[in-house]
CSV table of C-alpha atoms in Angstrom, one decimal:
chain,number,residue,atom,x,y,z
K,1,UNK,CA,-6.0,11.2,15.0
K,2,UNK,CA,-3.5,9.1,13.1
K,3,UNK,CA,-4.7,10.5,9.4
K,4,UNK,CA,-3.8,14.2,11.2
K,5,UNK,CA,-0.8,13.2,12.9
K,6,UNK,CA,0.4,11.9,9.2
K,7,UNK,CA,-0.7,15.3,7.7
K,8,UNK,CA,1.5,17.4,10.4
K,9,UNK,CA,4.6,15.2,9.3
K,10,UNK,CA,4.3,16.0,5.5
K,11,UNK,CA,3.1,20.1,6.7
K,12,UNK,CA,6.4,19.6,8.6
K,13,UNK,CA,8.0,18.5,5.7
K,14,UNK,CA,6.9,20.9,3.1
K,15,UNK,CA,7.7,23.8,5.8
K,16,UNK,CA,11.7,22.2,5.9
K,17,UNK,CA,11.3,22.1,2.2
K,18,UNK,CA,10.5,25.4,1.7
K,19,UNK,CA,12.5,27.2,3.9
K,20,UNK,CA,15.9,25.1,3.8
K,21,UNK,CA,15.8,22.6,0.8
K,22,UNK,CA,14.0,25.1,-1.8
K,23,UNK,CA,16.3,28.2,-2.1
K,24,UNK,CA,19.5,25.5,-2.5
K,25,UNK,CA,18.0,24.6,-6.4
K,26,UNK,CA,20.6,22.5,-7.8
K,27,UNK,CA,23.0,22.2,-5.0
K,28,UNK,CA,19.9,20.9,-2.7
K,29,UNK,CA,20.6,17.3,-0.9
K,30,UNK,CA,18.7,14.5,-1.8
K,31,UNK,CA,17.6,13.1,0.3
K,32,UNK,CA,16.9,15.4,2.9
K,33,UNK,CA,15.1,16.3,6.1
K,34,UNK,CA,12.0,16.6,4.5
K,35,UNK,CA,11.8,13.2,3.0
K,36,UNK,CA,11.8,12.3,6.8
K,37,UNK,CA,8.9,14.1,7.6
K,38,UNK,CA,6.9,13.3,4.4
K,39,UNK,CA,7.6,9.6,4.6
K,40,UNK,CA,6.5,9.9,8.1
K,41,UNK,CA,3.1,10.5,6.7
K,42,UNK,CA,2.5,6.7,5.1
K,43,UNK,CA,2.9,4.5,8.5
K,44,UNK,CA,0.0,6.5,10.2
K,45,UNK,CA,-2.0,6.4,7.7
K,46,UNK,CA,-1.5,2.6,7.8
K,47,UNK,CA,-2.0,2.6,11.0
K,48,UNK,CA,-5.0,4.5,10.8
K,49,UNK,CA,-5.8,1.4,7.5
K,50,UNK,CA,-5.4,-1.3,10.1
K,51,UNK,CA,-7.5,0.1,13.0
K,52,UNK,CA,-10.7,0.5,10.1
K,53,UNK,CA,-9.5,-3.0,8.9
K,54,UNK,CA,-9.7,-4.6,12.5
K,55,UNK,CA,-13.1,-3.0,12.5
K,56,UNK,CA,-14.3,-3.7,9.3
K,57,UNK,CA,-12.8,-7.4,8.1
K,58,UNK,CA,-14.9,-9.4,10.5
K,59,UNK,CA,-14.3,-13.2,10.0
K,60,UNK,CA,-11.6,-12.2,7.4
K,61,UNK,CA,-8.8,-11.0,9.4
K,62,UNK,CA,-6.1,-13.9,8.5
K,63,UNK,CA,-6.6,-13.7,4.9
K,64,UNK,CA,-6.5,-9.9,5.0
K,65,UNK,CA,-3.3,-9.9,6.5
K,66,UNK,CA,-1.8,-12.7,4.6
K,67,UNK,CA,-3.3,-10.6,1.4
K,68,UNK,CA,-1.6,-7.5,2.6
K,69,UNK,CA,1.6,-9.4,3.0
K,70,UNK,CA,1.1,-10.8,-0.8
K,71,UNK,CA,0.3,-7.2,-1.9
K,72,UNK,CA,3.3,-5.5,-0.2
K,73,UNK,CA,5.8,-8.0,-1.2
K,74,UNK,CA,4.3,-7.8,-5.2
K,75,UNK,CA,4.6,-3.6,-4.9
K,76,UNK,CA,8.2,-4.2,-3.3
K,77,UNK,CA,9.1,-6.6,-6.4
K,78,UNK,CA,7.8,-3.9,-9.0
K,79,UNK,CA,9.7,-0.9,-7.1
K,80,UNK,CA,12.9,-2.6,-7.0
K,81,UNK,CA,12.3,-3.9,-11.0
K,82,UNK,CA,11.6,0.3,-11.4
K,83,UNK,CA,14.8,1.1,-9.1
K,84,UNK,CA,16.3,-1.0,-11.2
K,85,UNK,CA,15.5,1.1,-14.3
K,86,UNK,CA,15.7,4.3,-12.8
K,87,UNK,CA,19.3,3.3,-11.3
K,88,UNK,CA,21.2,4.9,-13.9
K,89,UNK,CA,19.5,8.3,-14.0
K,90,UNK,CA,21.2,11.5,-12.6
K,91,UNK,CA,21.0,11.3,-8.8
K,92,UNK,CA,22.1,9.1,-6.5
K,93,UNK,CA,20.9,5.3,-5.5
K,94,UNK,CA,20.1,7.0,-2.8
K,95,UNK,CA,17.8,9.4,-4.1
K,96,UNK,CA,16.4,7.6,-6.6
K,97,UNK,CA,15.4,4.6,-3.9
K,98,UNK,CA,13.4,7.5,-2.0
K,99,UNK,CA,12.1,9.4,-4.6
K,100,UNK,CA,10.7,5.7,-5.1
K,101,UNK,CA,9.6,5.1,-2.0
K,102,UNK,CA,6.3,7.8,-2.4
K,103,UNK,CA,4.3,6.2,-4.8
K,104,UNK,CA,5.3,2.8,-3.8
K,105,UNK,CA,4.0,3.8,-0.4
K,106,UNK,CA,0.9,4.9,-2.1
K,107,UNK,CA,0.5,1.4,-4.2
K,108,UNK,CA,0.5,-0.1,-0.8
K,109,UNK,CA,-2.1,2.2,0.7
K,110,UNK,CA,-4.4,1.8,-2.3
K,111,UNK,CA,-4.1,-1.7,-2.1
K,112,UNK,CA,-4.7,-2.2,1.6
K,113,UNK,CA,-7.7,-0.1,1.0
K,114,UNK,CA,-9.2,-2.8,-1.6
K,115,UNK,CA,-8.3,-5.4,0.6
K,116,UNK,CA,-10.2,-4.1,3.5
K,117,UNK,CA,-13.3,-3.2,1.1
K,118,UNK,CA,-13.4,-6.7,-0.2
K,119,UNK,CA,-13.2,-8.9,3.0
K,120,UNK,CA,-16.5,-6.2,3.7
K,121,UNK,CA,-18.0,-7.4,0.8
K,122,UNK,CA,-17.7,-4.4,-1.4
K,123,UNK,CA,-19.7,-2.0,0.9
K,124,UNK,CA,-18.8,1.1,-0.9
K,125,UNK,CA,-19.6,4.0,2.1
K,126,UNK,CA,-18.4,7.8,1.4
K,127,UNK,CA,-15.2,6.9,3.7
K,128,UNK,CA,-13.9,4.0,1.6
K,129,UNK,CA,-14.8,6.0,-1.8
K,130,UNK,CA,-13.0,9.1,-0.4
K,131,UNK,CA,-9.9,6.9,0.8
K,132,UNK,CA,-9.6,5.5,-2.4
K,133,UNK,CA,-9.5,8.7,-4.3
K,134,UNK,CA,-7.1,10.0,-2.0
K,135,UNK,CA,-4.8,7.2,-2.3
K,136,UNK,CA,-5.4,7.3,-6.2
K,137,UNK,CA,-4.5,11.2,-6.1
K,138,UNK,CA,-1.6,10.5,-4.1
K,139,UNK,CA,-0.3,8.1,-6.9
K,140,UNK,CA,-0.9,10.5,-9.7
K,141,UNK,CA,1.1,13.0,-8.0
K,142,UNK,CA,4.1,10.6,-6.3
K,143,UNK,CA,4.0,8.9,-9.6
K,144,UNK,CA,4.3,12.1,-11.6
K,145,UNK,CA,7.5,13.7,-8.9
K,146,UNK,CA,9.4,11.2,-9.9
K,147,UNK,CA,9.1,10.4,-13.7
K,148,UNK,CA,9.4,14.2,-14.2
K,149,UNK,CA,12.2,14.3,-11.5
K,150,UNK,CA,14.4,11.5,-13.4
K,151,UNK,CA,13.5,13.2,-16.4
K,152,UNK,CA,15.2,16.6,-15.2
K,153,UNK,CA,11.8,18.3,-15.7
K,154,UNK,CA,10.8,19.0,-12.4
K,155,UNK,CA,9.1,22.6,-11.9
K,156,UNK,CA,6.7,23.4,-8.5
K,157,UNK,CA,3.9,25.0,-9.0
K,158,UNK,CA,3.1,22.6,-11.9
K,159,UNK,CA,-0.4,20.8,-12.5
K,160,UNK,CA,0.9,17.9,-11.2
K,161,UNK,CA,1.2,19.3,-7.8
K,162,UNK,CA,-2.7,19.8,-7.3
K,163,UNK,CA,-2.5,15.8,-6.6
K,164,UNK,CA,-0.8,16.2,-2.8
K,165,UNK,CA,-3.6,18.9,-1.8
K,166,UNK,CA,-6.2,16.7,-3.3
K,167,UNK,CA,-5.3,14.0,-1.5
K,168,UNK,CA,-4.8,15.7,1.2
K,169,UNK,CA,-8.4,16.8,1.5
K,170,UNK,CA,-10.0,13.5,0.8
K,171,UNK,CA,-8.1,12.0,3.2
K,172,UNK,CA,-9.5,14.5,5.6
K,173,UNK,CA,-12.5,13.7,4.4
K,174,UNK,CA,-12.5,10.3,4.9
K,175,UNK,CA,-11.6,10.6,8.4
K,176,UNK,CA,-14.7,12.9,9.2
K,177,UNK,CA,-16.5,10.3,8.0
K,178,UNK,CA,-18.4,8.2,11.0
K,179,UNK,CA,-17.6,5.1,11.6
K,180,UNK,CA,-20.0,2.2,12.5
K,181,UNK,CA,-19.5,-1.4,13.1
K,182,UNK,CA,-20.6,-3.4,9.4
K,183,UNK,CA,-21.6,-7.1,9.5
K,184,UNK,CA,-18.6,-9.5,8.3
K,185,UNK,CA,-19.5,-10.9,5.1
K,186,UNK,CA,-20.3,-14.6,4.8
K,187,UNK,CA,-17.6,-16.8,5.1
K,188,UNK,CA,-18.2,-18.5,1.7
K,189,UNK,CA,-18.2,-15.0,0.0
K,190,UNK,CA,-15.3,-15.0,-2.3
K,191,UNK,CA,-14.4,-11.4,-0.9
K,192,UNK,CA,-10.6,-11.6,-1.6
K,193,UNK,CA,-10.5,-12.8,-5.3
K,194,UNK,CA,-9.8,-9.6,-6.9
K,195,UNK,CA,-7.2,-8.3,-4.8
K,196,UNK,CA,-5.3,-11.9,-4.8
């Protein structure tokens, strides 16, 4: 439910973006409405990241979230070091800071994902496979927007734009996929090394 409600946000947001940001070209705000919607999009599907995690982590519940603290504050020191660099493209701070604020989203969605899948041991099941590849798809694309958008080369429709569908569909994927309640791994497993 909270993996569709994130996927009505961004359809909401592609519809504003088509209809009223699209036809302005050049003379279109950024940011606009439809960053709203899209960004709308990441905190339910971290929502929807926590509720598998509180299923999945077992025993390794504080040390997830005290790794996904570590991990979100190392993604927010790279995006500001890369806000930094992108600061004196064309565009506003403003712009530039959302633009930034997609595949920085996506970092931290990939990298809750690998948290969660290590405090299970490493259980690889279709719905963590499929999550990953749809946050990996997500970062392609994000990634992508914005290197070819402070680059002044932006054009929809490109190849780049098959990420956002892609992702789109394994993410629906995912949540098809059935849940069932996994055994914590053993306490003396060393299931957070990697993602530390």
């Amino acid at each position: 439910s909270l993996v569709a409600a994130g996927m009505l946000a961004w359809l909401v947001g592609d519809v504003w973006w088509q209809i009223a940001v699209e036809p302005l070209g050049a003379r279109a705000p950024s940011p606009n409405v439809s960053d709203g919607w899209y960004l709308s999009f990441y905190p339910c599907v971290v929502a929807a990241l926590l509720l598998l995690a509180a299923r999945h982590a077992g025993g390794a519940r504080k040390a997830l979230w005290l790794d996904g603290l570590v991990a979100g504050l190392g993604v927010a020191a790279i995006a500001a070091l890369a806000f930094d660099m992108l600061n004196g493209t064309p565009g506003s701070g403003a712009a530039v800071l959302v633009d930034l604020a997609y595949p920085t989203a996506d970092l931290v969605l990939l990298a809750m994902t690998v948290v969660v899948l290590a405090a299970q041991g490493w259980r690889l099941t279709p719905l963590w496979c499929l999550l990953g590849l749809g946050c990996v798809s997500m970062i392609v694309a994000d990634t992508a927007f914005l290197l070819h958008e402070a680059a002044g080369t932006y054009a929809q429709g490109s190849p780049w734009d098959l990420g956002w569908p892609t992702a789109f569909t394994l993410l629906a994927l995912a949540a098809w996929q059935p849940g069932r309640q996994q055994q914590p791994p053993d306490a003396a497993q060393p299931a957070l090394v990697v993602p530390t």
